[in-house]
PDB file of C-alpha atoms in Angstrom:
ATOM      1  CA  UNK A 824      -0.001   0.000   0.003  1.00  0.00           C
ATOM      2  CA  UNK A 825       1.389   3.360  -1.025  1.00  0.00           C
ATOM      3  CA  UNK A 826       1.735   5.853   1.802  1.00  0.00           C
ATOM      4  CA  UNK A 827       3.052   9.402   1.980  1.00  0.00           C
ATOM      5  CA  UNK A 828       3.984  10.734   5.399  1.00  0.00           C
ATOM      6  CA  UNK A 829       4.739  14.403   5.956  1.00  0.00           C
ATOM      7  CA  UNK A 830       6.743  15.917   8.781  1.00  0.00           C
ATOM      8  CA  UNK A 831       8.417  19.180   9.655  1.00  0.00           C
ATOM      9  CA  UNK A 832       5.531  21.561  10.136  1.00  0.00           C
ATOM     10  CA  UNK A 833       5.288  23.902  13.084  1.00  0.00           C
ATOM     11  CA  UNK A 834       5.103  27.463  14.295  1.00  0.00           C
ATOM     12  CA  UNK A 835       7.642  29.978  13.023  1.00  0.00           C
ATOM     13  CA  UNK A 836       7.957  33.750  12.995  1.00  0.00           C
ATOM     14  CA  UNK A 837       7.721  35.719   9.800  1.00  0.00           C
ATOM     15  CA  UNK A 838      11.053  35.661   7.993  1.00  0.00           C
ATOM     16  CA  UNK A 839      11.939  32.268   9.422  1.00  0.00           C
ATOM     17  CA  UNK A 840      12.485  28.911   7.758  1.00  0.00           C
ATOM     18  CA  UNK A 841      11.090  25.402   7.886  1.00  0.00           C
ATOM     19  CA  UNK A 842      11.843  22.236   5.981  1.00  0.00           C
ATOM     20  CA  UNK A 843       9.043  19.819   5.242  1.00  0.00           C
ATOM     21  CA  UNK A 844       9.703  16.174   4.458  1.00  0.00           C
ATOM     22  CA  UNK A 845       7.523  13.647   2.678  1.00  0.00           C
ATOM     23  CA  UNK A 846       8.592  10.036   2.977  1.00  0.00           C
ATOM     24  CA  UNK A 847       7.074   7.570   0.551  1.00  0.00           C
ATOM     25  CA  UNK A 848       6.577   3.873   1.228  1.00  0.00           C
ATOM     26  CA  UNK A 849       7.714   3.114  -2.331  1.00  0.00           C
ATOM     27  CA  UNK A 850      10.433   4.480  -4.577  1.00  0.00           C
ATOM     28  CA  UNK A 851       9.810   8.140  -5.390  1.00  0.00           C
ATOM     29  CA  UNK A 852      10.727   7.328  -9.004  1.00  0.00           C
ATOM     30  CA  UNK A 853       7.593   5.176  -9.217  1.00  0.00           C
ATOM     31  CA  UNK A 854       5.696   8.483  -9.222  1.00  0.00           C
ATOM     32  CA  UNK A 855       5.272  10.488 -12.399  1.00  0.00           C
ATOM     33  CA  UNK A 856       5.331  13.638 -10.327  1.00  0.00           C
ATOM     34  CA  UNK A 857       5.544  14.472  -6.642  1.00  0.00           C
ATOM     35  CA  UNK A 858       4.753  17.757  -5.046  1.00  0.00           C
ATOM     36  CA  UNK A 859       3.471  19.890  -2.247  1.00  0.00           C
ATOM     37  CA  UNK A 860       0.063  21.489  -2.000  1.00  0.00           C
ATOM     38  CA  UNK A 861      -1.333  23.714   0.715  1.00  0.00           C
ATOM     39  CA  UNK A 862      -4.743  24.664   1.986  1.00  0.00           C
ATOM     40  CA  UNK A 863      -5.334  27.729   4.107  1.00  0.00           C
ATOM     41  CA  UNK A 864      -8.524  28.115   6.169  1.00  0.00           C
ATOM     42  CA  UNK A 865     -11.465  28.939   3.933  1.00  0.00           C
ATOM     43  CA  UNK A 866      -9.448  28.535   0.763  1.00  0.00           C
ATOM     44  CA  UNK A 867      -9.020  25.897  -1.890  1.00  0.00           C
ATOM     45  CA  UNK A 868      -6.061  23.577  -1.955  1.00  0.00           C
ATOM     46  CA  UNK A 869      -3.359  24.957  -4.230  1.00  0.00           C
ATOM     47  CA  UNK A 870      -0.146  23.690  -5.742  1.00  0.00           C
ATOM     48  CA  UNK A 871       2.998  25.018  -4.106  1.00  0.00           C
ATOM     49  CA  UNK A 872       5.690  23.127  -6.004  1.00  0.00           C
ATOM     50  CA  UNK A 873       6.208  19.861  -7.797  1.00  0.00           C
ATOM     51  CA  UNK A 874       8.992  17.840  -9.332  1.00  0.00           C
ATOM     52  CA  UNK A 875       8.607  15.420 -12.203  1.00  0.00           C
ATOM     53  CA  UNK A 876      10.486  12.143 -12.535  1.00  0.00           C
ATOM     54  CA  UNK A 877      12.838  13.674 -15.084  1.00  0.00           C
ATOM     55  CA  UNK A 878      13.622  16.573 -12.758  1.00  0.00           C
ATOM     56  CA  UNK A 879      11.432  19.339 -14.129  1.00  0.00           C
ATOM     57  CA  UNK A 880      10.320  21.605 -11.296  1.00  0.00           C
ATOM     58  CA  UNK A 881       7.387  23.984 -11.057  1.00  0.00           C
ATOM     59  CA  UNK A 882       6.631  26.587  -8.407  1.00  0.00           C
ATOM     60  CA  UNK A 883       3.659  28.729  -7.604  1.00  0.00           C
ATOM     61  CA  UNK A 884       4.597  32.325  -8.374  1.00  0.00           C
ATOM     62  CA  UNK A 885       4.175  33.466  -4.772  1.00  0.00           C
ATOM     63  CA  UNK A 886       6.865  31.090  -3.495  1.00  0.00           C
ATOM     64  CA  UNK A 887       9.455  31.453  -6.266  1.00  0.00           C
ATOM     65  CA  UNK A 888      12.807  32.438  -4.812  1.00  0.00           C
ATOM     66  CA  UNK A 889      11.725  31.497  -1.289  1.00  0.00           C
ATOM     67  CA  UNK A 890      10.836  27.797  -1.457  1.00  0.00           C
ATOM     68  CA  UNK A 891      12.884  24.933  -2.886  1.00  0.00           C
ATOM     69  CA  UNK A 892      11.656  21.436  -3.653  1.00  0.00           C
ATOM     70  CA  UNK A 893      14.168  18.611  -3.724  1.00  0.00           C
ATOM     71  CA  UNK A 894      14.337  14.857  -3.413  1.00  0.00           C
ATOM     72  CA  UNK A 895      16.509  12.097  -2.032  1.00  0.00           C
ATOM     73  CA  UNK A 896      15.826   8.823  -3.820  1.00  0.00           C
ATOM     74  CA  UNK A 897      17.847   6.783  -1.330  1.00  0.00           C
ATOM     75  CA  UNK A 898      15.521   7.972   1.425  1.00  0.00           C
ATOM     76  CA  UNK A 899      12.384   7.905  -0.751  1.00  0.00           C
ATOM     77  CA  UNK A 900      11.808  11.446   0.445  1.00  0.00           C
ATOM     78  CA  UNK A 901      10.807  14.732  -1.106  1.00  0.00           C
ATOM     79  CA  UNK A 902      11.569  17.959   0.707  1.00  0.00           C
ATOM     80  CA  UNK A 903      10.236  21.490   0.694  1.00  0.00           C
ATOM     81  CA  UNK A 904      12.661  24.048   2.063  1.00  0.00           C
ATOM     82  CA  UNK A 905      10.737  27.166   2.966  1.00  0.00           C
ATOM     83  CA  UNK A 906      12.635  30.397   3.630  1.00  0.00           C
ATOM     84  CA  UNK A 907      11.498  33.977   4.238  1.00  0.00           C
ATOM     85  CA  UNK A 908       8.162  32.707   5.440  1.00  0.00           C
ATOM     86  CA  UNK A 909       5.211  35.056   5.504  1.00  0.00           C
ATOM     87  CA  UNK A 910       1.952  34.932   7.487  1.00  0.00           C
ATOM     88  CA  UNK A 911       0.129  34.217   4.229  1.00  0.00           C
ATOM     89  CA  UNK A 912       2.094  30.957   3.945  1.00  0.00           C
ATOM     90  CA  UNK A 913       0.122  29.646   6.914  1.00  0.00           C
ATOM     91  CA  UNK A 914      -1.697  26.496   5.811  1.00  0.00           C
ATOM     92  CA  UNK A 915      -1.838  22.755   6.022  1.00  0.00           C
ATOM     93  CA  UNK A 916       0.760  21.417   3.611  1.00  0.00           C
ATOM     94  CA  UNK A 917       0.060  18.155   1.835  1.00  0.00           C
ATOM     95  CA  UNK A 918       2.403  15.864  -0.008  1.00  0.00           C
ATOM     96  CA  UNK A 919       1.076  14.505  -3.302  1.00  0.00           C
ATOM     97  CA  UNK A 920       2.254  11.854  -5.678  1.00  0.00           C
ATOM     98  CA  UNK A 921       0.852  10.658  -9.000  1.00  0.00           C
ATOM     99  CA  UNK A 922       1.571   7.178 -10.297  1.00  0.00           C
ATOM    100  CA  UNK A 923       0.681   5.626 -13.621  1.00  0.00           C
ATOM    101  CA  UNK A 924      -0.764   2.234 -12.684  1.00  0.00           C
ATOM    102  CA  UNK A 925      -3.307   1.368 -15.342  1.00  0.00           C
ATOM    103  CA  UNK A 926      -4.619   4.890 -15.148  1.00  0.00           C
ATOM    104  CA  UNK A 927      -3.283   7.794 -13.122  1.00  0.00           C
ATOM    105  CA  UNK A 928      -3.496   7.223  -9.363  1.00  0.00           C
ATOM    106  CA  UNK A 929      -3.349  10.188  -6.996  1.00  0.00           C
ATOM    107  CA  UNK A 930      -1.861   9.741  -3.507  1.00  0.00           C
ATOM    108  CA  UNK A 931      -1.988  12.191  -0.600  1.00  0.00           C
ATOM    109  CA  UNK A 932      -0.415  12.470   2.780  1.00  0.00           C
ATOM    110  CA  UNK A 933      -2.442  13.539   5.800  1.00  0.00           C
ATOM    111  CA  UNK A 934      -0.872  16.974   5.920  1.00  0.00           C
ATOM    112  CA  UNK A 935       1.314  18.982   8.250  1.00  0.00           C
ATOM    113  CA  UNK A 936       0.391  22.372   9.668  1.00  0.00           C
ATOM    114  CA  UNK A 937       2.622  25.385   9.086  1.00  0.00           C
ATOM    115  CA  UNK A 938       1.810  28.506  11.069  1.00  0.00           C
ATOM    116  CA  UNK A 939       3.707  31.736  10.423  1.00  0.00           C
ATOM    117  CA  UNK A 940       3.232  34.462  13.013  1.00  0.00           C
ATOM    118  CA  UNK A 941       3.657  38.144  12.219  1.00  0.00           C
TER     119      UNK A 941
END
């Protein structure tokens, strides 16, 4: 059974940094793409950043230059380094992975809360 487990959330002051981790129960290269989404209270879930198997990376405009997505295949883990955090970055952050098994299968972690105080 494929599982994604996030860690690293917490409370940080504006301007601070956090690193989120997403450990997969299978090889991260079995996913077509892996990424991070976030959902703030009262808002829709939105893509923050993702990385494709071949290494192509995409970022939401509001996090470009502040957040960095990376991966460690030996640890089956995808990271999100978040610097210069702002109160508007406060949200539950979810790890996502898409696998091609027959059709496309979408996998989600349970989420980790990031709170940025002003």
